[in-house]
Tab-separated table of C-alpha atoms in Angstrom:
chain	number	residue	atom	x	y	z
Z	1	MET	CA	-26.082	-104.893	8.785
Z	2	ALA	CA	-23.833	-105.580	5.819
Z	3	ARG	CA	-25.445	-102.692	3.949
Z	4	SER	CA	-24.676	-100.249	6.756
Z	5	ALA	CA	-21.077	-101.450	6.901
Z	6	LEU	CA	-20.729	-100.903	3.115
Z	7	GLN	CA	-22.109	-97.352	3.372
Z	8	MET	CA	-19.722	-96.575	6.185
Z	9	SER	CA	-16.788	-97.870	4.112
Z	10	PHE	CA	-17.721	-95.599	1.179
Z	11	LEU	CA	-18.030	-92.593	3.531
Z	12	ILE	CA	-14.615	-93.267	5.068
Z	13	PHE	CA	-13.160	-93.668	1.527
Z	14	PHE	CA	-14.528	-90.333	0.292
Z	15	ILE	CA	-13.401	-88.486	3.439
Z	16	GLY	CA	-9.928	-89.943	3.079
Z	17	TYR	CA	-9.849	-89.080	-0.637
Z	18	PHE	CA	-10.890	-85.484	0.065
Z	19	PHE	CA	-8.255	-84.886	2.726
Z	20	GLY	CA	-5.669	-86.628	0.623
Z	21	MET	CA	-6.318	-84.306	-2.341
Z	22	MET	CA	-6.204	-81.233	-0.092
Z	23	SER	CA	-2.856	-82.350	1.333
Z	24	LEU	CA	-1.504	-82.938	-2.154
Z	25	LYS	CA	-2.642	-79.430	-3.257
Z	26	LEU	CA	-0.925	-77.802	-0.282
Z	27	VAL	CA	2.308	-79.618	-1.087
Z	28	LEU	CA	2.151	-78.518	-4.732
Z	29	ASP	CA	1.359	-74.900	-3.752
Z	30	ARG	CA	4.363	-74.763	-1.471
Z	31	ARG	CA	6.620	-76.075	-4.221
Z	32	THR	CA	5.371	-73.593	-6.839
Z	33	GLY	CA	5.018	-70.655	-4.434
Z	34	THR	CA	1.359	-70.069	-5.406
Z	35	SER	CA	-1.037	-68.925	-2.698
Z	36	GLN	CA	-4.809	-68.976	-2.674
Z	37	HIS	CA	-4.757	-65.130	-2.757
Z	38	GLN	CA	-2.663	-65.219	-5.907
Z	39	VAL	CA	-5.067	-67.643	-7.534
Z	40	LEU	CA	-7.950	-65.287	-6.808
Z	41	LEU	CA	-6.029	-62.326	-8.260
Z	42	ARG	CA	-5.250	-64.319	-11.389
Z	43	LYS	CA	-8.883	-65.240	-11.735
Z	44	HIS	CA	-10.078	-61.640	-11.484
Z	45	SER	CA	-7.404	-60.372	-13.847
Z	46	GLN	CA	-8.973	-62.401	-16.637
Z	47	THR	CA	-12.071	-60.204	-16.567
Z	48	SER	CA	-12.249	-56.536	-17.498
Z	49	ILE	CA	-13.080	-54.307	-14.520
Z	50	SER	CA	-14.177	-50.730	-15.187
Z	51	LEU	CA	-13.084	-48.432	-12.359
Z	52	PRO	CA	-14.627	-44.978	-11.816
Z	53	GLU	CA	-12.505	-41.906	-12.485
Z	54	PRO	CA	-10.905	-40.515	-9.320
Z	55	ILE	CA	-12.745	-37.574	-7.852
Z	56	VAL	CA	-10.503	-34.509	-7.532
Z	57	ASP	CA	-11.552	-31.621	-5.338
Z	58	ASP	CA	-10.568	-28.536	-7.313
Z	59	GLU	CA	-10.470	-26.552	-4.095
Z	60	ASP	CA	-7.745	-28.665	-2.477
Z	61	PRO	CA	-4.370	-26.877	-2.401
Z	62	VAL	CA	-1.844	-28.547	-4.702
Z	63	GLU	CA	1.693	-27.316	-5.128
Z	64	VAL	CA	2.758	-26.323	-8.619
Z	65	PRO	CA	5.617	-28.540	-9.873
Z	66	GLN	CA	9.015	-26.936	-9.579
Z	67	GLN	CA	9.917	-26.881	-13.227
Z	68	SER	CA	12.697	-25.061	-14.941
Z	69	ASP	CA	11.881	-21.831	-16.721
Z	70	PRO	CA	11.493	-22.005	-20.508
Z	71	GLU	CA	13.834	-20.142	-22.748
Z	72	PRO	CA	12.748	-16.515	-23.304
Z	73	ARG	CA	11.145	-15.879	-26.665
Z	74	THR	CA	13.130	-12.734	-27.391
Z	75	ALA	CA	15.476	-12.215	-24.479
Z	76	PRO	CA	17.736	-9.172	-24.719
Z	77	ALA	CA	21.416	-9.943	-25.040
Z	78	ALA	CA	23.568	-10.190	-21.906
Z	79	GLN	CA	20.713	-9.346	-19.521
Z	80	SER	CA	20.848	-10.835	-16.017
Z	81	PRO	CA	17.681	-11.578	-14.040
Z	82	VAL	CA	16.919	-9.017	-11.374
Z	83	LEU	CA	17.206	-11.566	-8.591
Z	84	GLU	CA	20.666	-12.669	-9.711
Z	85	LEU	CA	22.302	-9.246	-9.692
Z	86	GLU	CA	24.852	-8.165	-7.127
Z	87	HIS	CA	23.111	-6.956	-3.983
Z	88	THR	CA	22.524	-3.259	-3.582
Z	89	ALA	CA	20.857	-2.254	-0.339
Z	90	PRO	CA	17.431	-0.713	-0.991
Z	91	THR	CA	16.950	2.851	0.133
Z	92	ALA	CA	14.077	4.015	2.282
Z	93	THR	CA	13.339	7.043	0.128
Z	94	GLY	CA	12.313	5.392	-3.114
Z	95	ASP	CA	13.852	8.395	-4.880
Z	96	SER	CA	13.708	7.958	-8.655
Z	97	SER	CA	14.762	11.481	-9.550
Z	98	THR	CA	18.064	10.237	-10.983
Z	99	ARG	CA	16.293	7.965	-13.473
Z	100	THR	CA	14.284	8.929	-16.531
Z	101	PHE	CA	11.289	7.202	-18.030
Z	102	PRO	CA	11.813	5.095	-21.143
Z	103	ALA	CA	11.241	6.863	-24.442
Z	104	PRO	CA	8.682	7.824	-25.697
Z	105	PHE	CA	7.320	8.378	-22.170
Z	106	ARG	CA	9.940	10.808	-20.902
Z	107	GLU	CA	7.254	13.397	-20.109
Z	108	LEU	CA	6.023	11.266	-17.205
Z	109	LYS	CA	7.203	12.177	-13.720
Z	110	CYS	CA	6.654	10.363	-10.450
Z	111	PRO	CA	4.310	12.343	-8.189
Z	112	ALA	CA	6.062	14.512	-5.622
Z	113	ASP	CA	3.216	14.007	-3.152
Z	114	HIS	CA	2.326	10.396	-2.514
Z	115	THR	CA	0.604	10.771	0.847
Z	116	LEU	CA	-1.638	7.783	1.477
Z	117	GLN	CA	-5.292	8.495	2.024
Z	118	THR	CA	-6.221	5.628	4.351
Z	119	SER	CA	-4.833	4.101	7.528
Z	120	LYS	CA	-5.149	0.646	5.932
Z	121	ALA	CA	-2.756	1.676	3.164
Z	122	GLU	CA	-0.383	3.168	5.734
Z	123	ARG	CA	-0.344	-0.114	7.677
Z	124	ALA	CA	0.380	-2.010	4.454
Z	125	GLN	CA	3.255	0.389	3.744
Z	126	VAL	CA	4.826	-0.319	7.146
Z	127	VAL	CA	4.474	-4.098	6.740
Z	128	TYR	CA	5.884	-4.243	3.220
Z	129	ASN	CA	8.728	-1.834	3.977
Z	130	LYS	CA	9.902	-4.254	6.663
Z	131	ARG	CA	9.641	-7.203	4.306
Z	132	ALA	CA	11.467	-5.361	1.525
Z	133	VAL	CA	14.684	-4.954	3.531
Z	134	GLU	CA	15.364	-8.692	3.269
Z	135	GLY	CA	12.735	-9.969	0.855
Z	136	CYS	CA	13.499	-7.951	-2.259
Z	137	GLU	CA	16.814	-9.708	-2.710
Z	138	GLY	CA	15.142	-13.093	-2.288
Z	139	LYS	CA	11.751	-14.152	-3.597
Z	140	GLY	CA	10.133	-10.768	-3.013
Z	141	ILE	CA	8.083	-9.099	-0.306
Z	142	TRP	CA	5.251	-11.560	-0.848
Z	143	THR	CA	5.837	-14.667	1.265
Z	144	LYS	CA	2.856	-16.627	-0.069
Z	145	TYR	CA	4.686	-17.991	-3.104
Z	146	SER	CA	8.142	-19.308	-3.915
Z	147	LYS	CA	10.317	-17.750	-6.619
Z	148	PRO	CA	9.460	-20.463	-9.205
Z	149	GLU	CA	5.771	-19.940	-8.422
Z	150	HIS	CA	6.122	-16.174	-8.898
Z	151	LYS	CA	7.643	-16.779	-12.325
Z	152	HIS	CA	4.847	-19.201	-13.123
Z	153	ILE	CA	2.360	-16.429	-12.271
Z	154	VAL	CA	4.172	-14.037	-14.624
Z	155	ARG	CA	3.909	-16.602	-17.423
Z	156	SER	CA	0.153	-16.838	-16.772
Z	157	ILE	CA	-0.170	-13.054	-16.988
Z	158	ALA	CA	1.900	-12.952	-20.189
Z	159	LYS	CA	-0.267	-15.664	-21.736
Z	160	THR	CA	-3.346	-13.546	-20.981
Z	161	ILE	CA	-2.188	-10.108	-22.141
Z	162	ASP	CA	0.157	-11.389	-24.900
Z	163	PRO	CA	2.633	-8.465	-24.690
Z	164	LYS	CA	4.675	-7.594	-27.748
Z	165	PRO	CA	8.169	-6.051	-27.792
Z	166	GLY	CA	7.830	-2.341	-27.065
Z	167	HIS	CA	4.460	-2.611	-25.327
Z	168	PHE	CA	4.125	-0.331	-22.281
Z	169	ILE	CA	2.882	-2.332	-19.255
Z	170	PHE	CA	1.573	-0.886	-15.982
Z	171	ASP	CA	1.943	-2.777	-12.682
Z	172	TRP	CA	-0.303	-1.561	-9.835
Z	173	GLY	CA	1.290	-2.677	-6.556
Z	174	CYS	CA	4.579	-3.738	-8.165
Z	175	GLY	CA	6.520	-4.445	-4.962
Z	176	CYS	CA	10.206	-5.019	-5.715
Z	177	GLY	CA	9.608	-4.897	-9.475
Z	178	HIS	CA	10.285	-8.566	-10.186
Z	179	LYS	CA	7.245	-9.240	-12.361
Z	180	LEU	CA	7.875	-6.323	-14.715
Z	181	THR	CA	11.551	-7.245	-14.882
Z	182	TRP	CA	10.794	-10.842	-15.852
Z	183	LEU	CA	8.337	-9.623	-18.498
Z	184	HIS	CA	11.024	-7.282	-19.825
Z	185	GLU	CA	13.498	-10.173	-20.062
Z	186	THR	CA	11.105	-12.510	-21.881
Z	187	HIS	CA	9.058	-10.074	-24.001
Z	188	GLU	CA	11.167	-6.868	-24.244
Z	189	ILE	CA	8.388	-4.705	-22.827
Z	190	LEU	CA	8.590	-1.207	-21.367
Z	191	GLY	CA	7.112	-0.858	-17.927
Z	192	LEU	CA	6.019	1.398	-15.091
Z	193	GLY	CA	5.235	0.110	-11.617
Z	194	VAL	CA	3.758	1.915	-8.618
Z	195	ASP	CA	3.665	0.856	-4.988
Z	196	VAL	CA	3.152	2.367	-1.523
Z	197	SER	CA	6.364	0.758	-0.224
Z	198	ASP	CA	9.138	3.297	-0.733
Z	199	VAL	CA	11.776	0.725	0.276
Z	200	SER	CA	10.528	-1.678	-2.418
Z	201	ILE	CA	10.526	1.084	-5.035
Z	202	GLY	CA	14.049	2.118	-4.052
Z	203	TYR	CA	15.204	-1.457	-4.613
Z	204	ALA	CA	13.287	-1.800	-7.900
Z	205	ASN	CA	14.846	1.339	-9.373
Z	206	SER	CA	18.325	0.305	-8.213
Z	207	LYS	CA	18.018	-2.941	-10.195
Z	208	ALA	CA	15.818	-1.873	-13.112
Z	209	PRO	CA	17.052	-1.892	-16.719
Z	210	PRO	CA	16.623	1.378	-18.653
Z	211	ASN	CA	13.239	0.377	-20.074
Z	212	LEU	CA	11.576	0.042	-16.668
Z	213	HIS	CA	10.682	2.684	-14.082
Z	214	PHE	CA	9.085	2.590	-10.635
Z	215	CYS	CA	7.314	5.240	-8.531
Z	216	VAL	CA	6.052	5.575	-4.996
Z	217	ALA	CA	2.441	6.577	-5.555
Z	218	ASP	CA	-1.094	6.457	-4.250
Z	219	GLY	CA	-2.757	3.972	-6.564
Z	220	THR	CA	-6.141	5.660	-6.278
Z	221	ASN	CA	-4.760	8.914	-7.709
Z	222	LEU	CA	-3.026	8.433	-11.044
Z	223	THR	CA	-3.902	11.816	-12.506
Z	224	TRP	CA	-0.212	12.377	-13.262
Z	225	ILE	CA	-0.509	9.682	-15.961
Z	226	PRO	CA	-2.330	10.714	-19.193
Z	227	ALA	CA	-5.257	8.652	-20.450
Z	228	ASN	CA	-4.575	5.780	-22.871
Z	229	THR	CA	-0.875	5.542	-21.994
Z	230	PHE	CA	-0.391	1.793	-21.437
Z	231	ASP	CA	-1.009	-1.179	-23.690
Z	232	HIS	CA	-1.943	-3.436	-20.766
Z	233	ALA	CA	-2.028	-3.384	-16.963
Z	234	MET	CA	-1.724	-5.909	-14.158
Z	235	SER	CA	-2.146	-6.080	-10.408
Z	236	TYR	CA	-1.498	-9.209	-8.390
Z	237	GLY	CA	-2.593	-9.480	-4.767
Z	238	SER	CA	-2.648	-5.719	-4.246
Z	239	ILE	CA	-5.941	-3.910	-4.837
Z	240	TYR	CA	-7.726	-5.862	-2.100
Z	241	HIS	CA	-5.557	-3.984	0.431
Z	242	LEU	CA	-7.630	-0.881	-0.271
Z	243	PRO	CA	-10.904	-0.221	1.566
Z	244	ARG	CA	-13.823	-1.453	-0.523
Z	245	GLY	CA	-14.928	2.103	-1.199
Z	246	LEU	CA	-11.627	2.884	-2.961
Z	247	GLN	CA	-11.185	-0.318	-4.964
Z	248	CYS	CA	-13.514	0.910	-7.702
Z	249	LYS	CA	-11.672	4.231	-7.774
Z	250	ALA	CA	-8.342	2.461	-8.290
Z	251	MET	CA	-9.770	0.293	-11.082
Z	252	GLU	CA	-11.309	3.345	-12.761
Z	253	GLU	CA	-7.876	4.976	-12.821
Z	254	ILE	CA	-6.342	1.846	-14.319
Z	255	LEU	CA	-9.035	1.643	-16.996
Z	256	ARG	CA	-8.491	5.303	-17.843
Z	257	ILE	CA	-4.742	4.963	-18.431
Z	258	VAL	CA	-4.959	1.726	-20.485
Z	259	LYS	CA	-5.432	2.090	-24.232
Z	260	PRO	CA	-8.546	0.805	-26.008
Z	261	GLY	CA	-7.879	-2.814	-26.894
Z	262	GLY	CA	-5.844	-3.360	-23.733
Z	263	ILE	CA	-6.330	-6.025	-21.068
Z	264	ILE	CA	-6.285	-5.502	-17.295
Z	265	VAL	CA	-5.446	-8.466	-15.058
Z	266	ASN	CA	-6.443	-8.104	-11.403
Z	267	ALA	CA	-5.589	-11.450	-9.846
Z	268	PHE	CA	-5.350	-12.909	-6.352
Z	269	CYS	CA	-8.358	-10.975	-5.051
Z	270	TYR	CA	-9.324	-12.068	-1.556
Z	271	ALA	CA	-13.077	-12.636	-1.622
Z	272	SER	CA	-13.346	-11.487	1.998
Z	273	ASP	CA	-11.692	-8.109	1.324
Z	274	SER	CA	-12.665	-7.639	-2.311
Z	275	PRO	CA	-15.891	-9.548	-3.055
Z	276	LYS	CA	-17.160	-9.683	-6.625
Z	277	GLU	CA	-20.096	-7.531	-5.546
Z	278	VAL	CA	-17.679	-4.593	-5.338
Z	279	TRP	CA	-16.942	-4.860	-9.055
Z	280	ARG	CA	-20.544	-5.540	-10.009
Z	281	ALA	CA	-21.444	-2.266	-8.308
Z	282	CYS	CA	-18.798	-0.470	-10.405
Z	283	MET	CA	-19.786	-1.975	-13.737
Z	284	PRO	CA	-22.701	0.319	-14.650
Z	285	GLU	CA	-20.581	3.441	-14.097
Z	286	PHE	CA	-17.630	2.004	-16.000
Z	287	GLU	CA	-19.835	0.847	-18.867
Z	288	ARG	CA	-21.024	4.423	-19.368
Z	289	LYS	CA	-17.421	5.370	-20.165
Z	290	TRP	CA	-15.924	2.303	-21.851
Z	291	HIS	CA	-16.951	-0.853	-23.677
Z	292	LEU	CA	-15.705	-3.621	-21.374
Z	293	THR	CA	-15.832	-7.395	-21.033
Z	294	TRP	CA	-15.389	-8.822	-17.532
Z	295	THR	CA	-14.260	-12.359	-16.752
Z	296	PHE	CA	-14.123	-13.829	-13.258
Z	297	MET	CA	-12.420	-17.127	-12.475
Z	298	ASN	CA	-10.911	-19.010	-9.587
Z	299	ASN	CA	-7.347	-17.805	-9.053
Z	300	TRP	CA	-5.861	-21.299	-9.348
Z	301	LYS	CA	-7.478	-21.694	-12.767
Z	302	PHE	CA	-5.767	-18.501	-13.858
Z	303	THR	CA	-2.316	-19.343	-12.459
Z	304	GLY	CA	-2.371	-23.131	-12.282
Z	305	ILE	CA	-1.265	-22.883	-8.643
Z	306	ARG	CA	-3.876	-24.272	-6.266
Z	307	LYS	CA	-2.956	-22.204	-3.240
Z	308	TYR	CA	-5.560	-20.221	-1.326
Z	309	SER	CA	-7.987	-21.341	-4.031
Z	310	LYS	CA	-11.059	-21.225	-1.806
Z	311	GLN	CA	-10.428	-17.608	-0.870
Z	312	THR	CA	-9.160	-15.930	-4.047
Z	313	TYR	CA	-10.251	-15.206	-7.604
Z	314	ALA	CA	-8.959	-13.386	-10.677
Z	315	THR	CA	-10.630	-10.651	-12.717
Z	316	ILE	CA	-9.736	-10.086	-16.374
Z	317	ILE	CA	-11.089	-6.969	-18.065
Z	318	HIS	CA	-10.885	-6.352	-21.801
Z	319	LYS	CA	-11.179	-2.707	-22.815
Z	320	HIS	CA	-12.510	-3.013	-26.331
Z	321	PRO	CA	-10.928	-1.088	-29.220
Z	322	ASN	CA	-14.016	1.066	-29.707
Z	323	SER	CA	-13.831	2.285	-26.093
Z	324	THR	CA	-13.643	6.039	-25.655
Z	325	HIS	CA	-13.624	8.198	-22.566
Z	326	PRO	CA	-15.949	11.216	-22.829
Z	327	PHE	CA	-13.438	13.508	-21.133
Z	328	PHE	CA	-10.223	12.380	-22.819
Z	329	VAL	CA	-9.126	12.138	-26.397
Z	330	ALA	CA	-6.658	9.434	-27.393
């Protein structure tokens, strides 16, 4: 009996001691402001935890940061950007008869007949003429990108073709002429742009510096331009507007008028309207005329702007210096 009483006393003592210590700990925690959660965090922080790298889906759209434009490498003196000039209403005629081509290309003349061959091109002309009335004075007739993004695209193109002062650059589907104008301001290039939108071309010529010229023209018929005229060429978000059967014809014309050693950038190609199979079908015919290297990449990798990245790609074609056309002599 006495033994049972002693055991009970010890049990009561230990229970009282336990609850007493817990009460004391709670009082101390309240005074120091330390919680049990904080104690656990402190405990885990003493050990090194290796976390996996975050998984980034390259196809997710991500806006390009709105950063200020770098200083031009060789900007001409007292030259204002085309978008900052005093507004001059674009004309609907796209008449460039009052302007001459930059020397030494004065022999070039815009085609008198620029009748479009397809109804798809005619529909594009109507759409972009409407956009040009208001858009040319703003960020352009292309609503997919902001003005800073458009300039970022131009920097990507310049990085690829590496234009030098005096280089003659061709822009297929030039719109309001902004891209050539920015290249002129930063690299002192000469330039010629063609587009189906006569309103856009009227605006471009009204704003263009003397070293740039713009023509309303059918981009699948450039016979009015001699072979090996341009150092490089570019087309951004334009050729896919053509029916698939004419896209190869347009690219063949561009390849013909670019000098050996030149680079052609055809970016923002919608895969649905201009699948890579179109170009792969053209390659054998083109390779019989010129020595070419083709590079395909996701459009966001080319521009750094992850917009429409699942639907678009860029094509970069290098026309090697030993390229010759069997029917033309440089």
